[in-house]
mmCIF file of C-alpha atoms in Angstrom:
data_model
loop_
_atom_site.group_PDB
_atom_site.id
_atom_site.type_symbol
_atom_site.label_atom_id
_atom_site.label_comp_id
_atom_site.label_asym_id
_atom_site.label_seq_id
_atom_site.Cartn_x
_atom_site.Cartn_y
_atom_site.Cartn_z
ATOM 1 C CA MET A 1 -104.534 31.991 -31.891
ATOM 2 C CA ILE A 2 -102.646 34.590 -33.911
ATOM 3 C CA ILE A 3 -103.559 37.294 -31.397
ATOM 4 C CA ARG A 4 -102.214 35.186 -28.529
ATOM 5 C CA LEU A 5 -99.010 34.488 -30.450
ATOM 6 C CA VAL A 6 -98.477 38.178 -31.196
ATOM 7 C CA ALA A 7 -99.197 39.084 -27.565
ATOM 8 C CA GLY A 8 -96.722 36.466 -26.338
ATOM 9 C CA LEU A 9 -94.035 37.728 -28.694
ATOM 10 C CA ALA A 10 -94.675 41.283 -27.527
ATOM 11 C CA VAL A 11 -94.280 40.280 -23.870
ATOM 12 C CA ALA A 12 -91.113 38.333 -24.621
ATOM 13 C CA LEU A 13 -89.702 41.272 -26.563
ATOM 14 C CA PHE A 14 -90.567 43.645 -23.721
ATOM 15 C CA LEU A 15 -88.875 41.451 -21.130
ATOM 16 C CA THR A 16 -85.804 41.019 -23.310
ATOM 17 C CA THR A 17 -85.585 44.735 -23.985
ATOM 18 C CA SER A 18 -86.061 45.566 -20.285
ATOM 19 C CA ALA A 19 -83.273 43.179 -19.264
ATOM 20 C CA ALA A 20 -80.986 44.511 -21.980
ATOM 21 C CA ALA A 21 -81.709 48.075 -20.917
ATOM 22 C CA LYS A 22 -80.224 47.562 -17.464
ATOM 23 C CA PRO A 23 -76.813 49.219 -17.137
ATOM 24 C CA LEU A 24 -73.984 46.717 -16.758
ATOM 25 C CA VAL A 25 -71.631 47.436 -13.856
ATOM 26 C CA VAL A 26 -68.563 45.257 -13.344
ATOM 27 C CA ILE A 27 -66.557 45.177 -10.138
ATOM 28 C CA LEU A 28 -62.960 44.243 -10.831
ATOM 29 C CA ALA A 29 -61.361 41.699 -8.519
ATOM 30 C CA ASP A 30 -57.784 40.472 -8.185
ATOM 31 C CA ALA A 31 -57.292 36.909 -6.960
ATOM 32 C CA ARG A 32 -54.147 37.952 -5.083
ATOM 33 C CA GLY A 33 -56.167 40.184 -2.773
ATOM 34 C CA THR A 34 -59.154 42.552 -2.961
ATOM 35 C CA VAL A 35 -60.447 44.516 0.033
ATOM 36 C CA ALA A 36 -63.664 42.918 1.264
ATOM 37 C CA THR A 37 -65.845 45.993 1.890
ATOM 38 C CA ASP A 38 -64.661 47.732 -1.279
ATOM 39 C CA LEU A 39 -66.019 44.816 -3.295
ATOM 40 C CA MET A 40 -69.005 43.710 -1.228
ATOM 41 C CA ALA A 41 -70.593 47.101 -0.505
ATOM 42 C CA PRO A 42 -71.010 48.238 -4.138
ATOM 43 C CA TYR A 43 -72.150 44.755 -5.123
ATOM 44 C CA ALA A 44 -74.755 44.566 -2.357
ATOM 45 C CA ILE A 45 -76.171 48.031 -3.054
ATOM 46 C CA LEU A 46 -76.375 47.702 -6.822
ATOM 47 C CA ALA A 47 -77.734 44.156 -6.749
ATOM 48 C CA GLU A 48 -80.344 45.111 -4.150
ATOM 49 C CA SER A 49 -81.602 47.905 -6.403
ATOM 50 C CA GLY A 50 -82.730 45.471 -9.101
ATOM 51 C CA ALA A 51 -82.150 48.254 -11.618
ATOM 52 C CA VAL A 52 -78.568 47.370 -12.485
ATOM 53 C CA GLU A 53 -76.843 44.231 -13.712
ATOM 54 C CA VAL A 54 -73.731 43.879 -11.557
ATOM 55 C CA LYS A 55 -70.977 41.272 -11.920
ATOM 56 C CA VAL A 56 -67.727 40.531 -10.100
ATOM 57 C CA VAL A 57 -65.127 40.122 -12.834
ATOM 58 C CA SER A 58 -61.523 38.948 -12.653
ATOM 59 C CA ALA A 59 -58.722 38.140 -15.072
ATOM 60 C CA THR A 60 -59.050 34.440 -14.196
ATOM 61 C CA ASP A 61 -61.663 32.200 -12.609
ATOM 62 C CA ARG A 62 -59.476 31.652 -9.516
ATOM 63 C CA PRO A 63 -61.202 32.430 -6.187
ATOM 64 C CA VAL A 64 -60.455 35.968 -5.035
ATOM 65 C CA ARG A 65 -58.963 36.492 -1.576
ATOM 66 C CA LEU A 66 -61.050 38.991 0.398
ATOM 67 C CA THR A 67 -58.566 40.929 2.474
ATOM 68 C CA PRO A 68 -57.744 41.523 5.264
ATOM 69 C CA GLY A 69 -59.757 38.543 6.562
ATOM 70 C CA MET A 70 -59.813 34.886 5.616
ATOM 71 C CA ALA A 71 -62.406 34.300 2.904
ATOM 72 C CA TRP A 72 -62.545 33.961 -0.864
ATOM 73 C CA VAL A 73 -65.205 34.857 -3.430
ATOM 74 C CA ARG A 74 -65.836 33.197 -6.789
ATOM 75 C CA PRO A 75 -65.660 35.615 -9.744
ATOM 76 C CA GLN A 76 -68.891 35.600 -11.710
ATOM 77 C CA MET A 77 -67.137 36.237 -14.988
ATOM 78 C CA THR A 78 -63.637 36.418 -16.443
ATOM 79 C CA LEU A 79 -62.500 39.346 -18.549
ATOM 80 C CA ALA A 80 -62.411 37.039 -21.579
ATOM 81 C CA ARG A 81 -66.009 35.939 -21.044
ATOM 82 C CA LEU A 82 -67.061 39.547 -20.481
ATOM 83 C CA ALA A 83 -65.584 40.464 -23.865
ATOM 84 C CA ARG A 84 -67.434 37.589 -25.563
ATOM 85 C CA GLU A 85 -70.831 38.174 -23.964
ATOM 86 C CA HIS A 86 -70.684 41.977 -23.840
ATOM 87 C CA PRO A 87 -68.524 43.076 -26.779
ATOM 88 C CA GLN A 88 -69.791 46.637 -26.325
ATOM 89 C CA GLY A 89 -68.176 46.655 -22.883
ATOM 90 C CA PRO A 90 -69.608 47.544 -19.463
ATOM 91 C CA ASP A 91 -71.297 50.825 -18.670
ATOM 92 C CA VAL A 92 -69.384 51.209 -15.404
ATOM 93 C CA VAL A 93 -66.201 49.690 -13.986
ATOM 94 C CA ILE A 94 -65.639 49.736 -10.207
ATOM 95 C CA ILE A 95 -62.100 49.331 -8.886
ATOM 96 C CA PRO A 96 -61.716 48.229 -5.246
ATOM 97 C CA ALA A 97 -58.406 48.424 -3.401
ATOM 98 C CA PHE A 98 -56.059 45.610 -4.413
ATOM 99 C CA SER A 99 -53.044 44.006 -2.782
ATOM 100 C CA HIS A 100 -51.138 44.722 -6.017
ATOM 101 C CA ASP A 101 -51.668 48.171 -7.523
ATOM 102 C CA ASP A 102 -49.453 47.873 -10.594
ATOM 103 C CA ASP A 103 -50.728 45.473 -13.230
ATOM 104 C CA PRO A 104 -49.916 46.403 -16.868
ATOM 105 C CA ALA A 105 -52.612 44.162 -18.358
ATOM 106 C CA ARG A 106 -55.261 45.579 -16.041
ATOM 107 C CA ALA A 107 -54.097 49.130 -16.751
ATOM 108 C CA ALA A 108 -54.376 48.577 -20.511
ATOM 109 C CA TRP A 109 -57.854 47.097 -20.088
ATOM 110 C CA LEU A 110 -59.016 50.087 -18.010
ATOM 111 C CA ARG A 111 -57.695 52.569 -20.564
ATOM 112 C CA GLU A 112 -59.610 50.707 -23.269
ATOM 113 C CA GLN A 113 -62.845 50.790 -21.231
ATOM 114 C CA LEU A 114 -62.588 54.553 -20.800
ATOM 115 C CA ARG A 115 -61.950 54.979 -24.539
ATOM 116 C CA SER A 116 -65.041 52.849 -25.191
ATOM 117 C CA GLY A 117 -67.234 55.142 -23.115
ATOM 118 C CA ALA A 118 -67.403 53.383 -19.738
ATOM 119 C CA ARG A 119 -67.506 55.279 -16.478
ATOM 120 C CA ILE A 120 -64.899 54.286 -13.930
ATOM 121 C CA MET A 121 -65.190 54.487 -10.141
ATOM 122 C CA SER A 122 -62.437 53.602 -7.699
ATOM 123 C CA ILE A 123 -63.157 52.762 -4.078
ATOM 124 C CA CYS A 124 -60.708 53.870 -1.380
ATOM 125 C CA ASN A 125 -57.138 52.848 -2.327
ATOM 126 C CA GLY A 126 -58.433 51.546 -5.626
ATOM 127 C CA ALA A 127 -57.455 55.073 -6.675
ATOM 128 C CA LYS A 128 -53.814 53.955 -6.532
ATOM 129 C CA ALA A 129 -54.443 51.236 -9.122
ATOM 130 C CA LEU A 130 -56.387 53.732 -11.191
ATOM 131 C CA ALA A 131 -53.683 56.404 -10.909
ATOM 132 C CA SER A 132 -51.081 53.888 -12.126
ATOM 133 C CA THR A 133 -52.911 53.787 -15.490
ATOM 134 C CA GLY A 134 -52.385 57.521 -16.061
ATOM 135 C CA LEU A 135 -56.145 58.069 -16.334
ATOM 136 C CA LEU A 136 -56.180 60.418 -13.342
ATOM 137 C CA ASP A 137 -53.487 62.742 -14.712
ATOM 138 C CA GLY A 138 -54.875 66.247 -14.982
ATOM 139 C CA ARG A 139 -58.011 65.283 -13.057
ATOM 140 C CA GLN A 140 -59.314 65.854 -9.545
ATOM 141 C CA ALA A 141 -59.391 62.740 -7.372
ATOM 142 C CA THR A 142 -59.350 61.483 -3.803
ATOM 143 C CA VAL A 143 -58.061 58.426 -1.948
ATOM 144 C CA HIS A 144 -57.863 56.904 1.545
ATOM 145 C CA TRP A 145 -56.417 59.336 4.080
ATOM 146 C CA TYR A 146 -53.437 57.107 4.910
ATOM 147 C CA SER A 147 -52.252 57.162 1.286
ATOM 148 C CA LYS A 148 -52.387 60.948 0.834
ATOM 149 C CA GLY A 149 -48.690 61.644 1.212
ATOM 150 C CA LYS A 150 -47.540 58.742 -0.961
ATOM 151 C CA VAL A 151 -49.911 59.338 -3.861
ATOM 152 C CA ALA A 152 -49.107 63.056 -3.923
ATOM 153 C CA LYS A 153 -45.454 62.193 -4.495
ATOM 154 C CA THR A 154 -46.000 59.251 -6.817
ATOM 155 C CA TYR A 155 -48.696 60.901 -8.972
ATOM 156 C CA PRO A 156 -48.012 64.653 -8.886
ATOM 157 C CA ASP A 157 -50.063 65.301 -12.044
ATOM 158 C CA VAL A 158 -53.274 64.439 -10.189
ATOM 159 C CA ASN A 159 -55.111 67.176 -8.307
ATOM 160 C CA TRP A 160 -55.693 65.297 -5.047
ATOM 161 C CA ARG A 161 -58.594 66.587 -2.932
ATOM 162 C CA TYR A 162 -59.587 65.697 0.623
ATOM 163 C CA ASP A 163 -62.674 67.835 1.145
ATOM 164 C CA ARG A 164 -65.154 65.384 -0.447
ATOM 165 C CA ARG A 165 -66.152 61.798 0.327
ATOM 166 C CA TRP A 166 -66.152 61.190 -3.381
ATOM 167 C CA VAL A 167 -64.940 63.273 -6.304
ATOM 168 C CA VAL A 168 -66.435 63.211 -9.796
ATOM 169 C CA ASP A 169 -64.324 64.458 -12.689
ATOM 170 C CA GLY A 170 -65.956 63.722 -16.024
ATOM 171 C CA PRO A 171 -66.408 59.960 -16.444
ATOM 172 C CA ILE A 172 -64.211 59.115 -13.433
ATOM 173 C CA THR A 173 -65.240 58.979 -9.784
ATOM 174 C CA THR A 174 -62.876 58.349 -6.878
ATOM 175 C CA THR A 175 -63.792 57.888 -3.224
ATOM 176 C CA ALA A 176 -62.155 58.464 0.128
ATOM 177 C CA GLY A 177 -61.747 55.614 2.635
ATOM 178 C CA ILE A 178 -63.625 52.326 2.886
ATOM 179 C CA SER A 179 -66.888 53.670 4.322
ATOM 180 C CA ALA A 180 -67.267 56.061 1.364
ATOM 181 C CA SER A 181 -68.088 53.012 -0.767
ATOM 182 C CA GLU A 182 -71.687 53.202 0.455
ATOM 183 C CA PRO A 183 -72.634 56.837 -0.334
ATOM 184 C CA ALA A 184 -70.607 56.912 -3.541
ATOM 185 C CA THR A 185 -72.333 53.768 -4.806
ATOM 186 C CA LEU A 186 -75.729 55.198 -3.903
ATOM 187 C CA ASP A 187 -74.839 58.340 -5.854
ATOM 188 C CA LEU A 188 -73.809 56.171 -8.801
ATOM 189 C CA LEU A 189 -77.110 54.329 -8.539
ATOM 190 C CA ARG A 190 -78.947 57.650 -8.631
ATOM 191 C CA GLN A 191 -77.149 58.495 -11.887
ATOM 192 C CA LEU A 192 -77.910 55.102 -13.414
ATOM 193 C CA ALA A 193 -81.472 54.514 -12.240
ATOM 194 C CA GLY A 194 -82.860 57.726 -10.776
ATOM 195 C CA GLU A 195 -83.589 59.298 -7.411
ATOM 196 C CA THR A 196 -86.511 57.049 -6.490
ATOM 197 C CA VAL A 197 -84.593 53.807 -7.020
ATOM 198 C CA MET A 198 -81.655 55.162 -5.040
ATOM 199 C CA ARG A 199 -83.825 56.249 -2.113
ATOM 200 C CA ASP A 200 -85.753 52.976 -2.035
ATOM 201 C CA THR A 201 -82.527 50.967 -2.065
ATOM 202 C CA ALA A 202 -80.985 53.074 0.710
ATOM 203 C CA ARG A 203 -84.128 52.630 2.810
ATOM 204 C CA ARG A 204 -84.168 48.838 2.404
ATOM 205 C CA LEU A 205 -80.494 48.584 3.345
ATOM 206 C CA ARG A 206 -80.825 51.086 6.214
ATOM 207 C CA LEU A 207 -78.204 53.370 4.669
ATOM 208 C CA PRO A 208 -78.149 57.168 5.039
ATOM 209 C CA LEU A 209 -78.661 59.164 1.883
ATOM 210 C CA PRO A 210 -75.392 60.129 0.201
ATOM 211 C CA ASP A 211 -73.694 63.287 1.438
ATOM 212 C CA PRO A 212 -70.387 64.275 -0.215
ATOM 213 C CA ARG A 213 -69.264 66.665 2.550
ATOM 214 C CA HIS A 214 -66.034 65.569 4.201
ATOM 215 C CA ASP A 215 -63.153 66.952 6.253
ATOM 216 C CA GLY A 216 -60.191 64.877 5.181
ATOM 217 C CA GLY A 217 -57.934 66.633 7.662
ATOM 218 C CA ASP A 218 -59.879 65.029 10.517
ATOM 219 C CA TYR A 219 -58.507 61.607 9.573
ATOM 220 C CA ARG A 220 -54.857 61.010 10.373
ATOM 221 C CA LEU A 221 -52.587 58.805 12.438
ATOM 222 C CA THR A 222 -52.165 60.380 15.866
ATOM 223 C CA LEU A 223 -50.153 59.295 18.892
ATOM 224 C CA ARG A 224 -53.357 57.852 20.331
ATOM 225 C CA GLY A 225 -53.935 55.787 17.221
ATOM 226 C CA MET A 226 -50.330 54.619 17.177
ATOM 227 C CA GLY A 227 -50.774 53.621 20.800
ATOM 228 C CA VAL A 228 -53.668 51.356 19.840
ATOM 229 C CA VAL A 229 -51.573 49.669 17.163
ATOM 230 C CA VAL A 230 -48.521 49.167 19.357
ATOM 231 C CA GLY A 231 -50.519 48.068 22.389
ATOM 232 C CA ASN A 232 -52.621 45.550 20.476
ATOM 233 C CA LYS A 233 -49.680 44.134 18.542
ATOM 234 C CA LEU A 234 -47.501 43.731 21.636
ATOM 235 C CA ALA A 235 -50.273 41.929 23.542
ATOM 236 C CA PHE A 236 -49.706 38.800 21.448
ATOM 237 C CA TRP A 237 -51.253 36.588 24.114
ATOM 238 C CA ASN A 238 -54.592 38.296 23.424
ATOM 239 C CA ARG A 239 -54.553 37.582 19.695
ATOM 240 C CA GLU A 240 -57.906 36.144 18.623
ATOM 241 C CA THR A 241 -59.451 34.223 15.767
ATOM 242 C CA VAL A 242 -63.003 35.349 15.057
ATOM 243 C CA ALA A 243 -65.546 33.112 13.341
ATOM 244 C CA LEU A 244 -68.106 34.672 10.994
ATOM 245 C CA PRO A 245 -70.672 31.916 10.341
ATOM 246 C CA LEU A 246 -72.246 32.081 6.884
ATOM 247 C CA THR A 247 -75.628 30.639 5.985
ATOM 248 C CA PRO A 248 -77.287 30.591 2.537
ATOM 249 C CA GLY A 249 -78.644 33.992 1.604
ATOM 250 C CA PHE A 250 -76.288 35.919 3.878
ATOM 251 C CA ASP A 251 -76.095 39.680 3.460
ATOM 252 C CA GLU A 252 -73.056 40.760 1.403
ATOM 253 C CA LEU A 253 -72.839 44.225 2.953
ATOM 254 C CA ALA A 254 -72.853 42.865 6.505
ATOM 255 C CA PHE A 255 -70.355 40.122 5.705
ATOM 256 C CA GLY A 256 -67.852 42.344 3.901
ATOM 257 C CA THR A 257 -67.954 44.959 6.653
ATOM 258 C CA ALA A 258 -67.549 42.427 9.472
ATOM 259 C CA LEU A 259 -64.761 40.463 7.762
ATOM 260 C CA ASP A 260 -62.908 43.695 7.087
ATOM 261 C CA ALA A 261 -63.435 45.389 10.454
ATOM 262 C CA TRP A 262 -62.695 42.438 12.752
ATOM 263 C CA SER A 263 -59.418 41.948 10.861
ATOM 264 C CA ARG A 264 -58.269 45.555 11.372
ATOM 265 C CA THR A 265 -58.064 45.587 15.160
ATOM 266 C CA TYR A 266 -54.405 44.508 15.272
ATOM 267 C CA ARG A 267 -55.480 41.785 17.680
ATOM 268 C CA SER A 268 -57.914 39.634 15.701
ATOM 269 C CA THR A 269 -58.486 38.046 12.293
ATOM 270 C CA ALA A 270 -61.937 37.156 11.000
ATOM 271 C CA TRP A 271 -62.624 33.880 9.181
ATOM 272 C CA ALA A 272 -65.635 32.896 7.120
ATOM 273 C CA THR A 273 -67.033 29.672 8.582
ATOM 274 C CA GLY A 274 -69.799 27.241 7.767
ATOM 275 C CA ALA A 275 -70.028 25.159 4.597
ATOM 276 C CA PRO A 276 -67.015 25.101 2.257
ATOM 277 C CA ALA A 277 -69.008 27.329 -0.125
ATOM 278 C CA THR A 278 -72.028 29.497 0.672
ATOM 279 C CA THR A 279 -74.162 31.556 -1.707
ATOM 280 C CA SER A 280 -75.098 35.096 -0.696
ATOM 281 C CA ARG A 281 -78.427 36.888 -0.963
ATOM 282 C CA HIS A 282 -77.634 38.144 -4.461
ATOM 283 C CA GLY A 283 -75.754 35.153 -5.812
ATOM 284 C CA LEU A 284 -72.109 35.532 -4.810
ATOM 285 C CA VAL A 285 -70.362 32.306 -3.812
ATOM 286 C CA VAL A 286 -68.014 32.750 -0.856
ATOM 287 C CA TYR A 287 -65.517 30.088 0.202
ATOM 288 C CA ARG A 288 -64.063 29.517 3.625
ATOM 289 C CA ALA A 289 -60.433 28.460 4.000
ATOM 290 C CA HIS A 290 -59.649 24.808 3.314
ATOM 291 C CA ALA A 291 -58.142 24.540 6.785
ATOM 292 C CA VAL A 292 -59.747 26.567 9.563
ATOM 293 C CA PRO A 293 -58.716 26.760 13.222
ATOM 294 C CA LYS A 294 -59.908 23.822 15.320
ATOM 295 C CA ARG A 295 -61.450 26.275 17.717
ATOM 296 C CA PHE A 296 -62.180 29.969 17.502
ATOM 297 C CA ASP A 297 -61.670 32.451 20.296
ATOM 298 C CA ARG A 298 -64.818 34.345 19.418
ATOM 299 C CA THR A 299 -67.855 34.118 17.164
ATOM 300 C CA ALA A 300 -69.304 37.310 15.706
ATOM 301 C CA SER A 301 -72.726 37.392 14.089
ATOM 302 C CA LEU A 302 -73.178 39.415 10.930
ATOM 303 C CA PRO A 303 -74.195 42.965 11.911
ATOM 304 C CA ALA A 304 -77.708 44.286 11.385
ATOM 305 C CA PRO A 305 -79.582 46.444 10.758
ATOM 306 C CA ASP A 306 -77.228 49.462 10.647
ATOM 307 C CA VAL A 307 -74.221 47.547 9.413
ATOM 308 C CA MET A 308 -71.251 49.817 10.122
ATOM 309 C CA ASP A 309 -72.584 51.248 13.380
ATOM 310 C CA SER A 310 -73.421 47.735 14.598
ATOM 311 C CA THR A 311 -69.973 46.493 13.630
ATOM 312 C CA PHE A 312 -68.182 49.238 15.535
ATOM 313 C CA ALA A 313 -70.458 48.631 18.534
ATOM 314 C CA GLY A 314 -69.468 44.953 18.500
ATOM 315 C CA LEU A 315 -65.790 45.853 18.383
ATOM 316 C CA ARG A 316 -66.215 48.299 21.252
ATOM 317 C CA SER A 317 -67.869 45.615 23.361
ATOM 318 C CA ALA A 318 -65.098 43.130 22.574
ATOM 319 C CA TYR A 319 -61.947 45.258 22.667
ATOM 320 C CA GLY A 320 -62.849 48.668 24.050
ATOM 321 C CA GLU A 321 -63.665 52.039 22.555
ATOM 322 C CA ARG A 322 -60.171 53.028 21.428
ATOM 323 C CA THR A 323 -59.722 49.919 19.281
ATOM 324 C CA ALA A 324 -63.226 50.308 17.837
ATOM 325 C CA ARG A 325 -62.623 53.956 16.968
ATOM 326 C CA PHE A 326 -59.268 53.092 15.417
ATOM 327 C CA VAL A 327 -60.995 50.597 13.120
ATOM 328 C CA ALA A 328 -63.557 53.280 12.243
ATOM 329 C CA LEU A 329 -60.639 55.630 11.510
ATOM 330 C CA GLN A 330 -59.259 53.056 9.063
ATOM 331 C CA PHE A 331 -62.700 52.959 7.442
ATOM 332 C CA GLU A 332 -62.590 56.781 7.268
ATOM 333 C CA HIS A 333 -65.959 56.703 8.997
ATOM 334 C CA PRO A 334 -67.158 59.784 10.944
ATOM 335 C CA TRP A 335 -67.174 57.819 14.223
ATOM 336 C CA GLY A 336 -63.422 57.326 13.822
ATOM 337 C CA ALA A 337 -62.547 60.946 12.977
ATOM 338 C CA VAL A 338 -59.781 62.333 15.200
ATOM 339 C CA SER A 339 -62.097 64.993 16.621
ATOM 340 C CA ALA A 340 -64.560 62.280 17.711
ATOM 341 C CA TRP A 341 -62.025 60.577 19.959
#
């Protein structure tokens, strides 16, 4: 009896210790607007690994608008609850792109996390919110190609680089455009859990292994790209609503990419559809709008298995190659590079 009791306590202690040993990664969200892929891609990759505890955290428990489409996600934890349950703070903080870059309370919180020993990683234009804290001053960093000129003027004390898909400077990592969320998160996973876990996770999600090489000069707004914008915006009679049906257990990476991409064509907006609330594969609750269109012009299935390539292929079939490549350009994906057009 005593032996069984001791053995049971040992197993319980082992399980508790193993759970506690997992690094805690929090993905910040802003209810006013958080870019869908910037949030969903890191969450999907880290949660799929099983080696990391990952939570979507916001200042309040209000549903978070996933821009630029029409969907909302429920935060899994507020900052106040995070402080109560994890007084030591998270191991890593991920900052997606927000609709509002300047937030004094958020900036103060981020400075405190860095002082407490957390790593910080911004995704795409999340670097603008991070730069506003002053934490990038004197460091090397990168950002989405479209923001290069503005951030160079606004934050001249940052050494902005455009020759890497992600840049690591001490405890801070910044990434280039939206599509860099995938390789940068895989590289983070390698640091947190090792090469084998990273490779296994990439294989299960059908993601290429992370490669930091990048030619930032190959991503810019050209006359051809401007023509896509003007042509699609002027053709208002072709404007479409696109339904993205969600079912329980849906893939977060596929959903975030599709919601984002179909809403960047300048002729369509994607809407989450299905039940009022649907739980994803790894436990995120996504809400559709309270009032959705009575009819949709198009229904798009969630892309699989190669999520981004499949998404761009769907856009090409629907709206033509130029629009699809322009969306890929906004994602700063190699298929959208100016030289690929």
